[in-house]
Coordinates of C-alpha atoms in Angstrom, one line a residue:
Chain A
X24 CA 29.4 -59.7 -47.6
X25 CA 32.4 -58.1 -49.5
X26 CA 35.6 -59.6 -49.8
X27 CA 38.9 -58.4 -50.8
X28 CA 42.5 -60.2 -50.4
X29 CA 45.9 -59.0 -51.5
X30 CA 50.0 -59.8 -50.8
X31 CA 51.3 -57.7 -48.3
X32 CA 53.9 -58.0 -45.5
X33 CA 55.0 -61.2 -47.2
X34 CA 51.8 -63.2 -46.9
X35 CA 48.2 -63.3 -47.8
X36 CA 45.6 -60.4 -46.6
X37 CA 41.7 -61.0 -46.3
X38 CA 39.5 -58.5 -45.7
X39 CA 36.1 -59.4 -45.4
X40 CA 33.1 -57.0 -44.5
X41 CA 29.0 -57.5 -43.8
X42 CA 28.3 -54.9 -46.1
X43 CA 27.2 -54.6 -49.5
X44 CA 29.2 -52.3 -52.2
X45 CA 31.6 -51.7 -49.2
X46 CA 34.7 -50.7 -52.3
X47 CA 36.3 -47.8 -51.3
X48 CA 36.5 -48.8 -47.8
X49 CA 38.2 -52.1 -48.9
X50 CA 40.4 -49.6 -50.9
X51 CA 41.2 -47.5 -48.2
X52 CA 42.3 -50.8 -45.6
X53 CA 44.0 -52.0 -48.4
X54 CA 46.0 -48.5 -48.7
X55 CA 46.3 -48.6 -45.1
X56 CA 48.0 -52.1 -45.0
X57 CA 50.5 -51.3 -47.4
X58 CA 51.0 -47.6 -46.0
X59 CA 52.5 -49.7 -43.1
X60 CA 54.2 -52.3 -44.9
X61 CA 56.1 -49.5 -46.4
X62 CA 56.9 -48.3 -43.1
X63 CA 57.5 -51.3 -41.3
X64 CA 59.4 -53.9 -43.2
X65 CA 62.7 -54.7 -42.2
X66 CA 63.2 -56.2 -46.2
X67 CA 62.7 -52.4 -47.9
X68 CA 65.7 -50.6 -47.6
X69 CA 63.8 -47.2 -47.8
X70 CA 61.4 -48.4 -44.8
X71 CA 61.3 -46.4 -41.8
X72 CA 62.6 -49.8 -39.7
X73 CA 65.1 -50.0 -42.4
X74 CA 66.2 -47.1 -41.5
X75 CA 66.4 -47.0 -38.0
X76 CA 68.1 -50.2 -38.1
X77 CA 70.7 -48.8 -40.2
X78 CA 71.2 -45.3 -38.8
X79 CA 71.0 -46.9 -34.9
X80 CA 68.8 -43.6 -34.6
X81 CA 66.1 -41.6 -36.2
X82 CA 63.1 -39.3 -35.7
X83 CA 60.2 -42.0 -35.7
X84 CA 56.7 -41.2 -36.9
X85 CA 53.7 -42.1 -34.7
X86 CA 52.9 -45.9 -36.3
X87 CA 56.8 -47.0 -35.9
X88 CA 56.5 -45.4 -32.5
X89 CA 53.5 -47.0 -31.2
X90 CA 54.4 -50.6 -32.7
X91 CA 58.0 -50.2 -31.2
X92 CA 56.0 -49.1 -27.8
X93 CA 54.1 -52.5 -27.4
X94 CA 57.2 -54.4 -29.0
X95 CA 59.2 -53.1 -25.8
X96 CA 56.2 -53.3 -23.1
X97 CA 55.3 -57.0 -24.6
X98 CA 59.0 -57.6 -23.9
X99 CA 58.7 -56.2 -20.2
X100 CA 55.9 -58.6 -19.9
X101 CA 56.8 -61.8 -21.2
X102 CA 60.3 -61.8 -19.7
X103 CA 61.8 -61.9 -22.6
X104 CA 60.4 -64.7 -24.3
X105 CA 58.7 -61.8 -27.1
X106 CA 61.7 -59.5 -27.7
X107 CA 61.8 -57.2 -30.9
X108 CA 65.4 -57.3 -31.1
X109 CA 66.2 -60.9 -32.7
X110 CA 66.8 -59.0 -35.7
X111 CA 70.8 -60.2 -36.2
X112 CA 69.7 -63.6 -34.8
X113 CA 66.8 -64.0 -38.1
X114 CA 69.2 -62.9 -40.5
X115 CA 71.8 -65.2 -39.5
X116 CA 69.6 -68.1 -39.3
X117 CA 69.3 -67.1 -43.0
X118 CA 65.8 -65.6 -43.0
X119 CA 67.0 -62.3 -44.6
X120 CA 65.6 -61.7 -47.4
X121 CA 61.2 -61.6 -48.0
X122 CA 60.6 -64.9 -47.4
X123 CA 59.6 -66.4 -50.9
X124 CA 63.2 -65.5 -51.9
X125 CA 64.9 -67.5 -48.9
X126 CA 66.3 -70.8 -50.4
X127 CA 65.1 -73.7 -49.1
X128 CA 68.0 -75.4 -48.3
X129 CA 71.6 -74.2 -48.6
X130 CA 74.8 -73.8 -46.7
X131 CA 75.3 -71.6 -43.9
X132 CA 72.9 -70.3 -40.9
X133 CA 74.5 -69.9 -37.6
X134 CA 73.0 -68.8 -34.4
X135 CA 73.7 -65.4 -33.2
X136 CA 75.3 -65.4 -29.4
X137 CA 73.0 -62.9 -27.2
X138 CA 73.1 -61.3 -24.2
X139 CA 70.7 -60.8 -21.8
X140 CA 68.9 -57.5 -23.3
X141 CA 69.9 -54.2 -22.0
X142 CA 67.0 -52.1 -20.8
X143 CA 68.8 -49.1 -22.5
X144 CA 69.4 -50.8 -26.1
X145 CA 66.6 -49.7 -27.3
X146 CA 65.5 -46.1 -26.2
X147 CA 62.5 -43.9 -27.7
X148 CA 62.3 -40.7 -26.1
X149 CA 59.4 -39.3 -27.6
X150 CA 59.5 -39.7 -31.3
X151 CA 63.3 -40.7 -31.4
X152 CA 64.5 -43.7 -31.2
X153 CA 67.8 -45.0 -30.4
X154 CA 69.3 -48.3 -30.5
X155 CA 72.7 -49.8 -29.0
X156 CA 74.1 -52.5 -30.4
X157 CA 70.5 -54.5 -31.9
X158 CA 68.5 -54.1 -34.7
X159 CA 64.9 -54.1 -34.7
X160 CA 62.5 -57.3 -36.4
X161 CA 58.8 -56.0 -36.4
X162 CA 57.4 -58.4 -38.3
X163 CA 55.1 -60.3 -36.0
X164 CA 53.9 -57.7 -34.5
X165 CA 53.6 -55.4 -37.2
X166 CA 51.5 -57.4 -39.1
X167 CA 49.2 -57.7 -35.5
X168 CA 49.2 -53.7 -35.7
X169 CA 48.6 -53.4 -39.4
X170 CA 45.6 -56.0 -38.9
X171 CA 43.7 -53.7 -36.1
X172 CA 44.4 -50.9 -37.9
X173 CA 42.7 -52.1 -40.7
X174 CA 39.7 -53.4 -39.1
X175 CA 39.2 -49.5 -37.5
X176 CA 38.5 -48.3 -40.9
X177 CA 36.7 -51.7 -42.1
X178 CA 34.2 -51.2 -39.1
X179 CA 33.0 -47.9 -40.8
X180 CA 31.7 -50.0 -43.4
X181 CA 30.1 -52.5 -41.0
X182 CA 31.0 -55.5 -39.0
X183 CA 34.8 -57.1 -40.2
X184 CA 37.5 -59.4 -40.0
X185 CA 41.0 -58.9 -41.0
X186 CA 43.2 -61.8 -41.5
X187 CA 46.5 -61.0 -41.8
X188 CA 48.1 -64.3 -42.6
X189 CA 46.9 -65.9 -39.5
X190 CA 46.8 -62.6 -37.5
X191 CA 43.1 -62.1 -37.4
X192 CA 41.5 -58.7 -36.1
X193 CA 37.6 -58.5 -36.1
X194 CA 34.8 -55.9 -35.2
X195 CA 31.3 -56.7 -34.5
X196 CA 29.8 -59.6 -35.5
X197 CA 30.2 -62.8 -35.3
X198 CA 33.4 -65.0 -37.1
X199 CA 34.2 -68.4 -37.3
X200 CA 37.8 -69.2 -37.7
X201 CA 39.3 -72.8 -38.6
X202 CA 42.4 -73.5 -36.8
X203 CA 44.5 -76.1 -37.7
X204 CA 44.8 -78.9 -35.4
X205 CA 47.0 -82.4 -35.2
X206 CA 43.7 -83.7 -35.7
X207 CA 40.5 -82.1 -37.5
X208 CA 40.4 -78.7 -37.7
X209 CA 38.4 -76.8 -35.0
X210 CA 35.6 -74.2 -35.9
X211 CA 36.3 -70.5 -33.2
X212 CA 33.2 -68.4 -33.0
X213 CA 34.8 -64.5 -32.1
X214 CA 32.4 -62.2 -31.6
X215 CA 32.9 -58.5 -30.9
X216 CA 36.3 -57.1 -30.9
X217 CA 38.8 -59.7 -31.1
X218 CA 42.2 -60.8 -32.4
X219 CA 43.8 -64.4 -33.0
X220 CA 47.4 -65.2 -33.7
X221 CA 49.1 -68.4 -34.7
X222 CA 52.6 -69.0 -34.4
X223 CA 54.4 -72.1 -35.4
X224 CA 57.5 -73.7 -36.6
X225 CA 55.2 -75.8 -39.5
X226 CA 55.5 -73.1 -41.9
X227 CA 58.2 -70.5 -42.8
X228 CA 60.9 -73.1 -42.0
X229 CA 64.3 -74.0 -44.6
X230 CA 67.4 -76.0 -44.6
X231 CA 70.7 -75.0 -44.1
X232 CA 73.9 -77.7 -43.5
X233 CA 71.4 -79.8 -43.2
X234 CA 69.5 -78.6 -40.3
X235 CA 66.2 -77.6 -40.7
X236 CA 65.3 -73.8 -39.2
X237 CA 62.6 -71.6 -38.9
X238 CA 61.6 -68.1 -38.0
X239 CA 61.0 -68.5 -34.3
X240 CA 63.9 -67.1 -32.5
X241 CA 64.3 -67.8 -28.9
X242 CA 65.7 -64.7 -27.5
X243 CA 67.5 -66.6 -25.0
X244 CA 69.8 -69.3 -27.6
X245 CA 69.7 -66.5 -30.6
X246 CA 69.1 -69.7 -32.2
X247 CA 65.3 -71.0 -34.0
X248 CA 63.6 -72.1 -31.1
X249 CA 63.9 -75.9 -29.9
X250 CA 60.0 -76.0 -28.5
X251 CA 58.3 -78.8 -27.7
X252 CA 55.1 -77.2 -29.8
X253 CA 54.5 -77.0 -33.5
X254 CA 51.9 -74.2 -33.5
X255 CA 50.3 -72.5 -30.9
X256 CA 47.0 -70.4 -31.8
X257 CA 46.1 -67.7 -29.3
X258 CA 43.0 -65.8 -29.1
X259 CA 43.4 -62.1 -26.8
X260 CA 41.2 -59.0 -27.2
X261 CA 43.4 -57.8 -30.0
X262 CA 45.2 -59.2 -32.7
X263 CA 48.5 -57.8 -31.4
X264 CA 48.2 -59.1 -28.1
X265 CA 47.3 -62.6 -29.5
X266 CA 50.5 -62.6 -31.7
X267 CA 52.6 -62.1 -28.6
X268 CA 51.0 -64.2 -26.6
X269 CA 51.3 -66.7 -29.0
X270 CA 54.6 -66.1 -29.8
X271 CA 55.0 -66.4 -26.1
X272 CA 53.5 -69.6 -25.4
X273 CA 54.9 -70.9 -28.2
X274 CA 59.0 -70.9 -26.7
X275 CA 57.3 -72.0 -23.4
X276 CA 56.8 -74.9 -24.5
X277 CA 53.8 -76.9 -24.3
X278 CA 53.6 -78.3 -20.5
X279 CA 54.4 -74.7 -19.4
X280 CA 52.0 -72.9 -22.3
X281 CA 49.3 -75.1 -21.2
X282 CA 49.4 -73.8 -17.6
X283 CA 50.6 -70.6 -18.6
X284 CA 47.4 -70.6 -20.4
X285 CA 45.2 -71.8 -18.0
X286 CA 46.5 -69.6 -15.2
X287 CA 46.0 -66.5 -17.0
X288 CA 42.6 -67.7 -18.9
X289 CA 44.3 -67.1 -22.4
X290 CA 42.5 -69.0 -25.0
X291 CA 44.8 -71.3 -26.8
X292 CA 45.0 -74.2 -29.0
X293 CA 48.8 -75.7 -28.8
X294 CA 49.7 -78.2 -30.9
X295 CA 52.8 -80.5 -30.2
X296 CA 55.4 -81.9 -32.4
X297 CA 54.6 -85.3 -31.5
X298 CA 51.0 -84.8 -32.9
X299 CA 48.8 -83.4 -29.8
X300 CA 46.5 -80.5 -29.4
X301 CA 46.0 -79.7 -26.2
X302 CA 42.9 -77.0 -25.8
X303 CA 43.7 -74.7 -23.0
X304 CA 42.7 -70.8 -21.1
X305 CA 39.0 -71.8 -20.6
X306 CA 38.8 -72.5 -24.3
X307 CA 35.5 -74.7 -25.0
Chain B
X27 CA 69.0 13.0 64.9
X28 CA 72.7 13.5 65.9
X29 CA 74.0 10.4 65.9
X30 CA 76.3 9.1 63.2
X31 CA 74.5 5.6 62.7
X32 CA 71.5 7.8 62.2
X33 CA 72.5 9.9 59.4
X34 CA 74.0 6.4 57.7
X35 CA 70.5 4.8 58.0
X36 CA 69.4 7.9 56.4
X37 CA 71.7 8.0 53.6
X38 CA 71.1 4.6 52.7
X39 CA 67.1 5.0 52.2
X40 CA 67.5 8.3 50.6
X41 CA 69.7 6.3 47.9
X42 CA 67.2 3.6 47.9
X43 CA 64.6 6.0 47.1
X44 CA 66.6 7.7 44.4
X45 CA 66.8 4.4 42.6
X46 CA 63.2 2.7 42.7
X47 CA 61.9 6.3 41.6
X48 CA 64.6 5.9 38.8
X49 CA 63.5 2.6 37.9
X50 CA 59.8 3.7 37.6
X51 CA 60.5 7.0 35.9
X52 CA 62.7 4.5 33.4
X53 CA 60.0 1.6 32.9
X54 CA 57.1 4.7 31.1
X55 CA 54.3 3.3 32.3
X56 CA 52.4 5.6 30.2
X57 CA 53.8 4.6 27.5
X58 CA 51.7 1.8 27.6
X59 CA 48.5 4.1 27.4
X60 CA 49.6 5.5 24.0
X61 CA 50.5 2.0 22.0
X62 CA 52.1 2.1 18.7
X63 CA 49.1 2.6 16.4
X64 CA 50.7 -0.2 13.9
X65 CA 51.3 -2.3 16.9
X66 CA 47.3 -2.7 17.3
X67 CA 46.4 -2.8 13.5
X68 CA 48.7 -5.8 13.6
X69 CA 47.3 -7.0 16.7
X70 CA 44.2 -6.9 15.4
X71 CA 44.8 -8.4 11.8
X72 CA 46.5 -11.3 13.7
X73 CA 43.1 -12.2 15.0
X74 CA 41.1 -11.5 12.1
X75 CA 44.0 -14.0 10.5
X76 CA 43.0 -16.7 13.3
X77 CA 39.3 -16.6 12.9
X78 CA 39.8 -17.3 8.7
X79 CA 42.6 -20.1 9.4
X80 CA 39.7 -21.5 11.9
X81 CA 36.7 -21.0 8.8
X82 CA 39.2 -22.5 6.5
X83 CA 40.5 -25.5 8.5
X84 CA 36.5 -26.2 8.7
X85 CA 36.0 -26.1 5.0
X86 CA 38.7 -28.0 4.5
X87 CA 37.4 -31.2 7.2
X88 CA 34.1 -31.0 5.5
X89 CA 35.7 -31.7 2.3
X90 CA 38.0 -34.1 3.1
X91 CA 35.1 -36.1 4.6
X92 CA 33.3 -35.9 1.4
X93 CA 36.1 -37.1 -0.4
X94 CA 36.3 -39.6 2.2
X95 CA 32.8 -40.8 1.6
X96 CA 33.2 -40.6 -2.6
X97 CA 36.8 -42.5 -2.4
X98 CA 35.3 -45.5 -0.3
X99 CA 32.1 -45.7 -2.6
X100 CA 35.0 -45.3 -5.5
X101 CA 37.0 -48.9 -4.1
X102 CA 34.0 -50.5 -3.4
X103 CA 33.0 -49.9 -7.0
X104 CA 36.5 -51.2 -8.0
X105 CA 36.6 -54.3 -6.0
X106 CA 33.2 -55.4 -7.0
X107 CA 34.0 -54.8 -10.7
X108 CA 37.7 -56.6 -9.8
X109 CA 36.1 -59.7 -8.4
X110 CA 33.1 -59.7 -11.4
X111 CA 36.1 -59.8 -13.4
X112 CA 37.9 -62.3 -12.3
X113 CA 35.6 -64.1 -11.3
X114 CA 34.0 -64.6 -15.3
X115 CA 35.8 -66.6 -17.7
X116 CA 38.1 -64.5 -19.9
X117 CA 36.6 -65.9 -23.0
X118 CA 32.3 -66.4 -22.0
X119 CA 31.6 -63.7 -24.9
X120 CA 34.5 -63.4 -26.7
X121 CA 35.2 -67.1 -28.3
X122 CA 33.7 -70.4 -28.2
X123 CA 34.4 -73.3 -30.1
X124 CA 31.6 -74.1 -32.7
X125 CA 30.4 -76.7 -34.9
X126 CA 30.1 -74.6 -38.1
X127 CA 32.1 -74.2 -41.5
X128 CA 34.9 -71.7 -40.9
X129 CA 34.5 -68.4 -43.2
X130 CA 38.4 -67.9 -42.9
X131 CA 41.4 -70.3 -41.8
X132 CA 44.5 -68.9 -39.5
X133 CA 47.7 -70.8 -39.3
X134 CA 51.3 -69.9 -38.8
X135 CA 51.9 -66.6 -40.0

């Protein structure tokens, strides 16, 4: 088994592989993950999100196009619930800088008024893209995209698992994955091509006034969302559907996650914020 | 004939005469003997033109049968592979829930 792990995107990378002397394929997921890091952060002012997000329009290449492409479907889908364009409502909130550099606790962080999105504010007509009056916030998701992109060159090597700081991505094999619960932790078993997101309010959270917030924005408040959950851990056949579903599920709440779940055989751990996990989507 | 009522009758079938010849010297019946050459190659093209529209509304029957036949096999395929679908548990052989030490954590990214 080779191993590698790395900072990228704000948070801790693992790569692992069932192959021995597996190095320059490690090297060239590595490159790969910060290839798109470079493209896709919204917190380097030379990124191609950046950019778009200052310009309102640009000439997009294919990975900003294709992320932005399942941002905008995944919003189509969920009703709203996932929607790319809480960028102003993050930074706000106070979440504008990488995250180690965000104070902990400090004055300030108001919620952003929104409308109901406009399906014309964000527009990509082949490789441009225009926006109206939002700016984009492709973190969630970008880190889901980074992590199956990763895992395609991985698998050359062998069977793998990418683990994007809780986005999880595998290929062949089998994995077992701990998931925090209120409880003990439980053991997942993924096998074959996979993906796992976990999106919560336990972590990535600061003060400000003296209220705490995190980086869950419902669309709907442009405020941190006021969910009945803590953490909601989704597994889906790829790790960028899991992180929307979760994501999802998550500002559902956990009666309406839980049959949400159930209903549309999503397998999901939820945890509530009084100290519950609730197992749900045929998960067992 | 002397009389004057007899030389009227006369007139009148004399001019009677005059015109039904005028009217068959007027309508060329042999005209109709020497048709217009293009006249019958057109003729004849509009029937070859029926015959192939017949051939080719034939060809066309037998093939939309077969696609017929190929488009019902086709959703039967799809329903049974709809119902196998839904009717397994999204996550039989994708995740289960184990009793063995994790080889990597996920939390709240």
């Amino acid at each position: 088994m080779s191993r590698r792990a790395f900072r990228a995107m704000g948070t801790e990378i693992e790569l692992l592989v069932d192959a021995d002397d597996a190095e320059r394929t490690l090297d060239a997921a590595e490159a790969e993950f910060h290839r798109l890091e470079a493209l896709l952060s919204r917190f380097r002012p030379d990124s191609e999100l950046s950019r778009l997000n200052e310009a309102g329009s640009l000439e997009a290449g294919p990975d900003l196009c294709r992320v932005l492409g399942l941002a905008l479907v995944a919003r189509e889908r969920t009703g709203g619930r996932f929607d790319p364009t809480v960028h102003d409502a993050v930074v706000a909130a106070g979440y504008d800088r990488s995250f180690e550099h965000v104070p902990a606790d400090a004055d300030g962080g108001t919620a952003v008024r929104r409308t109901p999105a406009a399906h014309d504010d964000v527009v990509v007509d082949g490789s441009a893209v225009r926006l109206t009056g939002v700016r984009l916030d492709l973190g969630g998701i970008g880190k889901g995209y980074a992590a199956e992109r990763t895992a395609e060159i991985l698998a050359a090597a062998g069977p793998c698992l990418v683990n994007a700081g809780g986005d999880i991505a595998t290929r062949g094999g089998a994995w077992t994955v701990g998931v925090e619960t209120a409880a003990e932790p439980l053991t997942l078993e993924l096998s074959g091509a996979s993906g796992l997101a976990t999106s919560g309010r336990d972590r990535r959270r600061w003060r400000r006034d003296g209220r705490e917030l995190h980086h869950l924005i419902d669309p709907r408040t442009g405020a941190p969302s006021e969910s009945d959950l803590l953490r909601v851990t989704v597994v889906a056949p790829d790790a960028v559907e899991a992180e929307i579903a979760a994501k999802s599920l998550f500002l559902a709440g956990a009666e309406a996650a839980a049959a949400e779940a159930d209903e549309a055989g999503i397998p999901s751990v939820l945890v509530t914020a009084d100290g519950r996990t609730v197992v749900a989507g045929g998960l067992a | 004939m002397t009389s004057h009522t007899g030389r009227l009758y006369a007139a009148a079938l004399s001019l009677v005469v005059f015109f039904l010849a005028w009217a068959v010297v007027a309508s060329r019946p042999w005209a109709a003997a020497a048709a217009d050459p293009r006249l019958r190659a057109l003729a004849l093209r509009e029937s070859q033109l029926r015959h192939e529209a017949k051939l080719v509304q034939a060809a066309v029957a037998r093939r939309q049968a077969v696609y017929r036949a190929a488009l019902k096999a086709r959703n039967a395929r799809i329903a049974a592979a709809a119902s196998a679908s839904s009717a397994a548990p999204a996550t039989s052989s994708a995740v289960r829930v184990v009793n063995l030490p994790p080889l990597t954590i996920t939390r709240t990214s």
